[in-house]
């Protein structure tokens, strides 16, 4: 009977394990995670999950894993992959043989040079334990400094303000959400935060972060230091590729996989935040995505291909963020757009459609209260997948139903 081992007990690894059973795999499945928890969802950690702090939002409870005959090893670190023997070596000395191996090792927060990751007053947000450590500083009368104006930093700022903490957000680039979010939408987000009392400092050059017993300081290259009760660093993520590299597996901005998620070793696949893959919708461009839906989609796809399906990645990248009453959604990748068309939906909601030089829709970015943009972003996603070249005037007019463009 064959054995599939999954290293990485996050959203992607758990999804792959259950999908294997759903697709009829009858062999052994072992899911290995370094954290003490069963697999849980990470997006809530910067939103409602942080506000509540306990417990994590589990992908499934222990009974479901037992029912599906999935062995879950928690608090276990994989130290090495022995490709010749087809085995993984654990930190406790055990060795587990595999017939097929899935690496779903995820990513870790990018650190600032010279900053101790164990400083009580300087933290990062990736795990449930991180959220618990941050939660205590989110209260009236407390001051939080956030380094990084990406999704994590801004979501954390919104949550902190809801809980009454004073917030200063520091970004080294000229504006927040510089990577992958159009300036028009980033401006709306920044203004909404300012309305809530968040101080946003862009173009900042940080010389040092200092932690003490009673607080922390951000020292700038010029200007007076900023005092806070807690500093959270959220400046992006780094893929966890060390296991793959040490085993001689090809790495290229993540564990390099082909269109079926197979690595340079035919018995080993990789999926989720840790891997880079060619995207057919963008002429085979190699990308790495840190997104909840991508983790789910690739977990399911990896399961099929571990069983021999050889199905290519076909999903369109999709991202979302909730901040206050606003929801931001992006489908596709807008890099290389030659034309952008705006569609107003009312109540402050709008969508930007991004087309390449040949008129092909390559991305759509939207923002609005609640689910105001959700339906049209979903239809835009389908248009992108179909390689559509819609009429820009039709895209801009709210009177034109996107469904009709899809039918055409």
CSV table of C-alpha atoms in Angstrom, one decimal:
chain,number,residue,atom,x,y,z
A,1,UNK,CA,0.0,0.0,0.0
A,2,UNK,CA,1.5,3.4,-1.0
A,3,UNK,CA,2.2,6.2,1.5
A,4,UNK,CA,1.9,9.9,0.9
A,5,UNK,CA,3.7,12.2,3.3
A,6,UNK,CA,2.8,15.9,3.5
A,7,UNK,CA,5.3,18.2,5.2
A,8,UNK,CA,3.5,21.4,6.4
A,9,UNK,CA,0.3,21.2,8.4
A,10,UNK,CA,-1.3,24.5,7.2
A,11,UNK,CA,-4.3,25.2,5.0
A,12,UNK,CA,-2.6,23.8,1.9
A,13,UNK,CA,-1.3,20.6,3.5
A,14,UNK,CA,-4.6,19.9,5.2
A,15,UNK,CA,-6.6,20.5,2.1
A,16,UNK,CA,-4.4,18.1,0.2
A,17,UNK,CA,-4.8,15.4,2.8
A,18,UNK,CA,-8.6,15.5,2.7
A,19,UNK,CA,-8.7,15.9,-1.1
A,20,UNK,CA,-6.7,12.7,-1.4
A,21,UNK,CA,-9.4,10.8,0.4
A,22,UNK,CA,-12.1,12.6,-1.5
A,23,UNK,CA,-10.5,11.5,-4.8
A,24,UNK,CA,-10.3,7.8,-3.6
A,25,UNK,CA,-6.8,7.4,-2.4
A,26,UNK,CA,-6.7,4.4,-0.1
A,27,UNK,CA,-3.1,4.4,1.0
A,28,UNK,CA,-1.5,5.9,4.1
A,29,UNK,CA,-1.5,9.7,4.6
A,30,UNK,CA,0.8,11.4,7.1
A,31,UNK,CA,0.6,15.1,7.7
A,32,UNK,CA,3.5,16.6,9.6
A,33,UNK,CA,3.4,20.1,11.3
A,34,UNK,CA,5.8,22.0,13.5
A,35,UNK,CA,3.2,23.8,15.5
A,36,UNK,CA,1.3,22.3,18.4
A,37,UNK,CA,-2.1,22.9,16.8
A,38,UNK,CA,-4.0,21.0,14.2
A,39,UNK,CA,-4.0,22.9,10.9
A,40,UNK,CA,-5.8,26.2,11.2
A,41,UNK,CA,-6.6,29.2,8.9
A,42,UNK,CA,-4.1,32.1,9.0
A,43,UNK,CA,-6.2,35.0,7.5
A,44,UNK,CA,-8.2,35.5,10.7
A,45,UNK,CA,-5.0,36.1,12.7
A,46,UNK,CA,-4.8,39.7,11.5
A,47,UNK,CA,-8.6,40.2,11.7
A,48,UNK,CA,-11.3,38.7,13.9
A,49,UNK,CA,-9.0,35.9,15.0
A,50,UNK,CA,-6.6,38.4,16.5
A,51,UNK,CA,-9.5,40.3,18.3
A,52,UNK,CA,-10.7,37.0,19.8
A,53,UNK,CA,-7.2,35.5,20.2
A,54,UNK,CA,-8.5,32.0,21.3
A,55,UNK,CA,-8.9,29.5,19.8
A,56,UNK,CA,-7.6,29.2,16.2
A,57,UNK,CA,-10.1,28.6,13.4
A,58,UNK,CA,-9.3,25.0,12.7
A,59,UNK,CA,-9.6,23.6,9.2
A,60,UNK,CA,-11.1,20.4,10.8
A,61,UNK,CA,-11.3,18.9,14.2
A,62,UNK,CA,-9.4,15.8,15.3
A,63,UNK,CA,-12.4,13.5,14.7
A,64,UNK,CA,-12.5,14.4,11.0
A,65,UNK,CA,-8.8,13.5,10.6
A,66,UNK,CA,-9.4,10.2,12.4
A,67,UNK,CA,-12.5,9.4,10.3
A,68,UNK,CA,-10.5,10.2,7.1
A,69,UNK,CA,-7.6,8.0,8.3
A,70,UNK,CA,-5.1,10.9,8.2
A,71,UNK,CA,-2.3,10.6,10.7
A,72,UNK,CA,-1.4,14.1,11.9
A,73,UNK,CA,1.9,14.7,13.7
A,74,UNK,CA,2.0,18.0,15.5
A,75,UNK,CA,5.0,19.7,17.2
A,76,UNK,CA,7.2,17.7,14.9
A,77,UNK,CA,10.0,19.2,12.8
A,78,UNK,CA,11.3,17.6,9.6
A,79,UNK,CA,15.1,17.9,9.6
A,80,UNK,CA,15.9,16.4,6.2
A,81,UNK,CA,14.7,14.6,3.1
A,82,UNK,CA,16.5,11.5,2.0
A,83,UNK,CA,15.6,11.3,-1.7
A,84,UNK,CA,17.6,8.1,-2.3
A,85,UNK,CA,15.8,6.2,0.4
A,86,UNK,CA,12.5,8.2,-0.1
A,87,UNK,CA,12.2,9.1,3.5
A,88,UNK,CA,12.0,12.1,5.7
A,89,UNK,CA,14.1,12.4,8.9
A,90,UNK,CA,12.4,14.0,12.0
A,91,UNK,CA,14.1,16.0,14.7
A,92,UNK,CA,13.3,13.3,17.3
A,93,UNK,CA,15.3,10.7,15.3
A,94,UNK,CA,12.4,8.9,13.6
A,95,UNK,CA,12.3,8.3,9.9
A,96,UNK,CA,9.2,8.1,7.8
A,97,UNK,CA,9.2,6.5,4.4
A,98,UNK,CA,7.2,7.8,1.5
A,99,UNK,CA,6.2,6.9,-2.0
A,100,UNK,CA,5.1,10.4,-2.8
A,101,UNK,CA,6.0,13.5,-0.9
A,102,UNK,CA,4.2,16.9,-0.8
A,103,UNK,CA,6.1,20.0,0.5
A,104,UNK,CA,3.6,22.5,1.8
A,105,UNK,CA,6.1,24.3,4.1
A,106,UNK,CA,4.6,27.7,3.6
A,107,UNK,CA,6.4,31.0,4.3
A,108,UNK,CA,7.7,32.9,7.3
A,109,UNK,CA,7.8,36.6,8.0
A,110,UNK,CA,10.6,38.6,6.6
A,111,UNK,CA,12.7,40.1,9.3
A,112,UNK,CA,14.5,43.4,9.6
A,113,UNK,CA,18.3,43.1,9.8
A,114,UNK,CA,19.6,43.2,13.4
A,115,UNK,CA,16.2,42.8,15.0
A,116,UNK,CA,15.8,40.0,17.5
A,117,UNK,CA,12.8,37.8,16.7
A,118,UNK,CA,12.5,36.9,20.4
A,119,UNK,CA,12.2,40.4,21.7
A,120,UNK,CA,9.0,40.7,23.8
A,121,UNK,CA,8.2,44.2,22.6
A,122,UNK,CA,9.0,43.6,18.9
A,123,UNK,CA,6.9,40.9,17.2
A,124,UNK,CA,5.9,39.4,13.9
A,125,UNK,CA,2.5,37.9,13.0
A,126,UNK,CA,2.4,34.5,11.3
A,127,UNK,CA,1.2,32.0,13.9
A,128,UNK,CA,-1.6,31.7,16.5
A,129,UNK,CA,1.1,32.1,19.2
A,130,UNK,CA,2.2,35.4,17.6
A,131,UNK,CA,-1.4,36.6,17.6
A,132,UNK,CA,-1.7,35.8,21.4
A,133,UNK,CA,1.5,37.8,22.0
A,134,UNK,CA,0.2,40.8,20.1
A,135,UNK,CA,-3.3,40.8,21.5
A,136,UNK,CA,-2.4,42.1,24.9
A,137,UNK,CA,-1.1,45.4,23.4
A,138,UNK,CA,-4.4,46.1,21.6
A,139,UNK,CA,-6.4,48.0,24.1
A,140,UNK,CA,-7.3,51.6,24.9
A,141,UNK,CA,-4.4,53.5,26.2
A,142,UNK,CA,-1.8,51.3,24.4
A,143,UNK,CA,0.2,52.4,21.4
A,144,UNK,CA,1.1,50.1,18.5
A,145,UNK,CA,3.7,50.8,15.9
A,146,UNK,CA,3.4,48.7,12.7
A,147,UNK,CA,6.3,48.5,10.3
A,148,UNK,CA,5.0,47.6,6.8
A,149,UNK,CA,2.0,49.0,4.9
A,150,UNK,CA,1.0,45.8,3.1
A,151,UNK,CA,-2.1,43.7,3.7
A,152,UNK,CA,-1.0,42.3,7.1
A,153,UNK,CA,0.1,45.6,8.5
A,154,UNK,CA,-3.1,47.4,7.4
A,155,UNK,CA,-5.4,44.6,8.6
A,156,UNK,CA,-3.7,44.6,11.9
A,157,UNK,CA,-4.0,48.4,12.1
A,158,UNK,CA,-7.8,48.2,11.5
A,159,UNK,CA,-8.2,45.5,14.2
A,160,UNK,CA,-6.1,47.4,16.7
A,161,UNK,CA,-8.2,50.6,16.2
A,162,UNK,CA,-11.4,48.6,16.6
A,163,UNK,CA,-10.0,47.5,20.0
A,164,UNK,CA,-9.1,51.0,21.0
A,165,UNK,CA,-5.3,51.1,20.6
A,166,UNK,CA,-3.4,54.0,19.2
A,167,UNK,CA,-1.7,53.0,15.9
A,168,UNK,CA,1.2,54.4,13.9
A,169,UNK,CA,1.9,52.6,10.6
A,170,UNK,CA,5.3,53.0,9.0
A,171,UNK,CA,6.0,52.2,5.4
A,172,UNK,CA,9.4,52.6,3.6
A,173,UNK,CA,7.9,53.0,0.1
A,174,UNK,CA,6.1,56.1,-1.1
A,175,UNK,CA,2.6,54.7,-0.4
A,176,UNK,CA,0.9,51.8,1.3
A,177,UNK,CA,0.1,48.7,-0.8
A,178,UNK,CA,2.7,49.4,-3.4
A,179,UNK,CA,3.0,45.8,-4.5
A,180,UNK,CA,0.1,44.6,-6.6
A,181,UNK,CA,-2.5,47.2,-5.6
A,182,UNK,CA,-3.4,50.1,-7.9
A,183,UNK,CA,-2.6,53.6,-6.4
A,184,UNK,CA,-6.3,54.6,-6.8
A,185,UNK,CA,-7.4,51.8,-4.5
A,186,UNK,CA,-4.5,52.2,-2.1
A,187,UNK,CA,-5.4,55.9,-1.7
A,188,UNK,CA,-9.0,54.9,-0.6
A,189,UNK,CA,-7.6,52.4,1.9
A,190,UNK,CA,-5.1,54.9,3.4
A,191,UNK,CA,-7.8,57.6,3.7
A,192,UNK,CA,-10.1,55.2,5.5
A,193,UNK,CA,-7.4,54.4,8.0
A,194,UNK,CA,-6.7,58.1,8.6
A,195,UNK,CA,-10.4,58.6,9.3
A,196,UNK,CA,-10.1,56.0,12.0
A,197,UNK,CA,-7.1,57.9,13.6
A,198,UNK,CA,-4.3,55.8,12.2
A,199,UNK,CA,-1.1,57.8,11.6
A,200,UNK,CA,0.5,56.7,8.4
A,201,UNK,CA,4.2,57.6,7.7
A,202,UNK,CA,5.4,56.7,4.2
A,203,UNK,CA,8.9,57.0,2.8
A,204,UNK,CA,10.4,56.3,6.2
A,205,UNK,CA,13.9,55.1,6.7
A,206,UNK,CA,14.4,53.0,9.9
A,207,UNK,CA,17.8,53.0,11.5
A,208,UNK,CA,17.0,50.7,14.4
A,209,UNK,CA,14.2,49.1,16.4
A,210,UNK,CA,14.9,49.1,20.2
A,211,UNK,CA,13.0,47.0,22.8
A,212,UNK,CA,13.0,47.7,26.5
A,213,UNK,CA,11.2,46.4,29.6
A,214,UNK,CA,8.5,49.1,29.4
A,215,UNK,CA,8.2,49.6,25.7
A,216,UNK,CA,9.9,49.9,22.3
A,217,UNK,CA,11.3,52.6,20.0
A,218,UNK,CA,11.5,53.1,16.3
A,219,UNK,CA,14.7,55.0,15.5
A,220,UNK,CA,14.5,56.7,12.1
A,221,UNK,CA,17.5,57.7,9.9
A,222,UNK,CA,16.4,61.3,10.5
A,223,UNK,CA,14.0,62.7,13.0
A,224,UNK,CA,13.0,61.9,16.6
A,225,UNK,CA,12.4,58.3,17.7
A,226,UNK,CA,8.8,56.9,17.9
A,227,UNK,CA,7.8,55.4,21.2
A,228,UNK,CA,5.3,52.5,21.4
A,229,UNK,CA,4.2,49.8,23.7
A,230,UNK,CA,4.7,47.2,21.0
A,231,UNK,CA,6.2,47.1,17.5
A,232,UNK,CA,4.9,44.6,14.9
A,233,UNK,CA,7.0,44.0,11.8
A,234,UNK,CA,5.1,43.1,8.7
A,235,UNK,CA,7.3,43.6,5.7
A,236,UNK,CA,6.5,40.5,3.6
A,237,UNK,CA,7.3,36.8,3.7
A,238,UNK,CA,10.1,34.4,2.8
A,239,UNK,CA,9.3,31.0,1.4
A,240,UNK,CA,10.4,28.0,3.5
A,241,UNK,CA,12.7,26.3,1.0
A,242,UNK,CA,15.5,25.1,3.3
A,243,UNK,CA,14.4,21.4,3.3
A,244,UNK,CA,14.2,21.4,-0.5
A,245,UNK,CA,17.5,23.2,-1.0
A,246,UNK,CA,19.4,20.8,1.3
A,247,UNK,CA,17.9,17.8,-0.6
A,248,UNK,CA,19.1,19.2,-3.9
A,249,UNK,CA,15.7,20.2,-5.2
A,250,UNK,CA,15.6,23.1,-7.6
A,251,UNK,CA,14.6,26.4,-6.0
A,252,UNK,CA,13.7,29.6,-7.8
A,253,UNK,CA,11.9,32.2,-5.7
A,254,UNK,CA,10.4,29.3,-3.9
A,255,UNK,CA,10.5,25.6,-4.5
A,256,UNK,CA,10.4,25.5,-8.3
A,257,UNK,CA,7.6,23.3,-9.7
A,258,UNK,CA,6.2,22.6,-13.2
A,259,UNK,CA,2.6,23.3,-14.2
A,260,UNK,CA,1.5,20.1,-12.4
A,261,UNK,CA,3.3,21.2,-9.1
A,262,UNK,CA,6.0,18.6,-9.5
A,263,UNK,CA,9.5,19.5,-8.4
A,264,UNK,CA,12.8,18.5,-10.0
A,265,UNK,CA,12.3,15.2,-8.2
A,266,UNK,CA,9.4,13.3,-9.8
A,267,UNK,CA,8.4,11.8,-6.5
A,268,UNK,CA,8.1,15.2,-4.7
A,269,UNK,CA,5.5,17.9,-5.3
A,270,UNK,CA,5.2,21.3,-3.7
A,271,UNK,CA,2.2,23.6,-3.2
A,272,UNK,CA,1.1,26.8,-1.6
A,273,UNK,CA,3.2,29.8,-0.3
A,274,UNK,CA,6.5,27.8,-0.6
A,275,UNK,CA,6.5,27.2,-4.3
A,276,UNK,CA,6.9,29.1,-7.6
A,277,UNK,CA,5.1,27.8,-10.7
A,278,UNK,CA,4.4,28.8,-14.3
A,279,UNK,CA,1.1,30.5,-14.9
A,280,UNK,CA,-0.5,29.8,-18.3
A,281,UNK,CA,-2.7,32.8,-18.2
A,282,UNK,CA,0.4,35.0,-18.2
A,283,UNK,CA,2.4,33.2,-20.9
A,284,UNK,CA,4.1,30.8,-18.5
A,285,UNK,CA,5.5,33.5,-16.2
A,286,UNK,CA,6.8,32.0,-13.0
A,287,UNK,CA,5.0,33.3,-9.9
A,288,UNK,CA,4.8,32.6,-6.2
A,289,UNK,CA,1.5,33.5,-4.5
A,290,UNK,CA,0.9,34.0,-0.8
A,291,UNK,CA,-2.9,33.8,-0.7
A,292,UNK,CA,-5.5,31.7,1.1
A,293,UNK,CA,-7.4,30.6,-2.0
A,294,UNK,CA,-4.1,29.6,-3.8
A,295,UNK,CA,-3.3,27.4,-0.8
A,296,UNK,CA,-6.7,25.7,-1.1
A,297,UNK,CA,-6.6,25.4,-4.9
A,298,UNK,CA,-3.1,24.0,-5.0
A,299,UNK,CA,-3.7,21.6,-2.1
A,300,UNK,CA,-6.6,20.1,-4.1
A,301,UNK,CA,-4.6,20.1,-7.3
A,302,UNK,CA,-1.6,18.5,-5.6
A,303,UNK,CA,-3.7,15.7,-4.3
A,304,UNK,CA,-5.0,14.9,-7.8
A,305,UNK,CA,-1.5,15.0,-9.3
A,306,UNK,CA,0.1,12.9,-6.4
A,307,UNK,CA,-2.4,10.3,-7.7
A,308,UNK,CA,-1.2,10.6,-11.3
A,309,UNK,CA,-3.7,13.1,-12.8
A,310,UNK,CA,-1.0,15.4,-14.3
A,311,UNK,CA,-3.5,18.4,-14.3
A,312,UNK,CA,-2.0,21.8,-14.9
A,313,UNK,CA,-2.5,24.9,-12.7
A,314,UNK,CA,-5.5,26.7,-14.2
A,315,UNK,CA,-6.8,29.0,-11.5
A,316,UNK,CA,-6.5,32.8,-11.8
A,317,UNK,CA,-4.7,34.5,-8.8
A,318,UNK,CA,-7.2,36.0,-6.4
A,319,UNK,CA,-6.6,38.1,-3.3
A,320,UNK,CA,-8.8,39.8,-0.7
A,321,UNK,CA,-8.5,42.0,2.4
A,322,UNK,CA,-11.1,43.2,4.9
A,323,UNK,CA,-10.4,46.5,6.6
A,324,UNK,CA,-13.2,48.2,8.6
A,325,UNK,CA,-16.4,48.0,6.4
A,326,UNK,CA,-14.3,47.9,3.2
A,327,UNK,CA,-13.4,44.8,1.2
A,328,UNK,CA,-10.7,44.8,-1.4
A,329,UNK,CA,-10.5,42.1,-4.0
A,330,UNK,CA,-8.1,41.5,-6.8
A,331,UNK,CA,-8.3,38.9,-9.6
A,332,UNK,CA,-5.3,38.3,-11.8
A,333,UNK,CA,-2.0,40.1,-12.1
A,334,UNK,CA,-2.0,43.7,-13.3
A,335,UNK,CA,1.8,43.9,-14.1
A,336,UNK,CA,2.2,44.9,-17.7
A,337,UNK,CA,-1.2,46.5,-18.1
A,338,UNK,CA,-1.4,49.0,-20.9
A,339,UNK,CA,-4.9,50.3,-20.2
A,340,UNK,CA,-7.0,50.7,-17.0
A,341,UNK,CA,-10.7,51.2,-17.2
A,342,UNK,CA,-12.8,52.3,-14.1
A,343,UNK,CA,-16.3,51.0,-13.4
A,344,UNK,CA,-18.3,52.8,-10.7
A,345,UNK,CA,-20.8,50.7,-8.8
A,346,UNK,CA,-22.2,53.3,-6.4
A,347,UNK,CA,-21.9,53.8,-2.7
A,348,UNK,CA,-18.1,54.5,-3.2
A,349,UNK,CA,-17.5,51.0,-4.7
A,350,UNK,CA,-15.6,50.7,-8.0
A,351,UNK,CA,-13.6,48.3,-10.0
A,352,UNK,CA,-10.5,48.9,-12.1
A,353,UNK,CA,-10.1,46.6,-15.2
A,354,UNK,CA,-6.6,46.2,-16.4
A,355,UNK,CA,-6.0,45.2,-20.1
A,356,UNK,CA,-2.7,44.4,-21.9
A,357,UNK,CA,-1.5,46.0,-25.1
A,358,UNK,CA,-3.6,43.6,-27.2
A,359,UNK,CA,-6.8,44.4,-25.3
A,360,UNK,CA,-6.8,41.2,-23.2
A,361,UNK,CA,-8.2,41.5,-19.7
A,362,UNK,CA,-5.4,40.5,-17.3
A,363,UNK,CA,-6.6,41.7,-13.9
A,364,UNK,CA,-9.4,43.5,-12.1
A,365,UNK,CA,-9.1,45.4,-8.8
A,366,UNK,CA,-12.1,46.5,-6.7
A,367,UNK,CA,-13.0,48.0,-3.4
A,368,UNK,CA,-16.2,48.8,-1.7
A,369,UNK,CA,-18.3,48.2,1.4
A,370,UNK,CA,-19.1,44.6,2.2
A,371,UNK,CA,-19.7,42.4,-0.9
A,372,UNK,CA,-20.2,45.3,-3.2
A,373,UNK,CA,-17.4,44.2,-5.7
A,374,UNK,CA,-17.5,40.5,-5.1
A,375,UNK,CA,-19.9,39.4,-7.9
A,376,UNK,CA,-18.2,41.5,-10.6
A,377,UNK,CA,-14.7,40.5,-9.5
A,378,UNK,CA,-15.8,36.9,-9.8
A,379,UNK,CA,-17.1,37.5,-13.3
A,380,UNK,CA,-13.9,39.3,-14.2
A,381,UNK,CA,-11.9,36.3,-13.0
A,382,UNK,CA,-13.8,34.1,-15.4
A,383,UNK,CA,-13.2,36.6,-18.2
A,384,UNK,CA,-9.5,36.6,-17.4
A,385,UNK,CA,-9.4,32.7,-17.5
A,386,UNK,CA,-11.2,32.8,-20.9
A,387,UNK,CA,-8.6,35.1,-22.3
A,388,UNK,CA,-11.3,37.6,-23.1
A,389,UNK,CA,-10.7,40.9,-25.0
A,390,UNK,CA,-13.8,42.9,-23.8
A,391,UNK,CA,-14.8,46.3,-25.2
A,392,UNK,CA,-13.3,48.9,-22.7
A,393,UNK,CA,-16.5,51.0,-23.0
A,394,UNK,CA,-18.6,48.1,-22.0
A,395,UNK,CA,-16.4,47.4,-19.0
A,396,UNK,CA,-16.7,51.0,-17.8
A,397,UNK,CA,-20.5,51.2,-18.1
A,398,UNK,CA,-22.4,49.9,-15.0
A,399,UNK,CA,-25.3,49.3,-17.4
A,400,UNK,CA,-23.4,46.5,-19.1
A,401,UNK,CA,-23.7,43.2,-17.3
A,402,UNK,CA,-20.4,41.4,-17.2
A,403,UNK,CA,-22.2,38.2,-17.7
A,404,UNK,CA,-23.1,39.3,-21.3
A,405,UNK,CA,-19.4,39.9,-22.0
A,406,UNK,CA,-18.6,36.4,-20.7
A,407,UNK,CA,-21.2,34.9,-22.9
A,408,UNK,CA,-19.8,36.8,-25.9
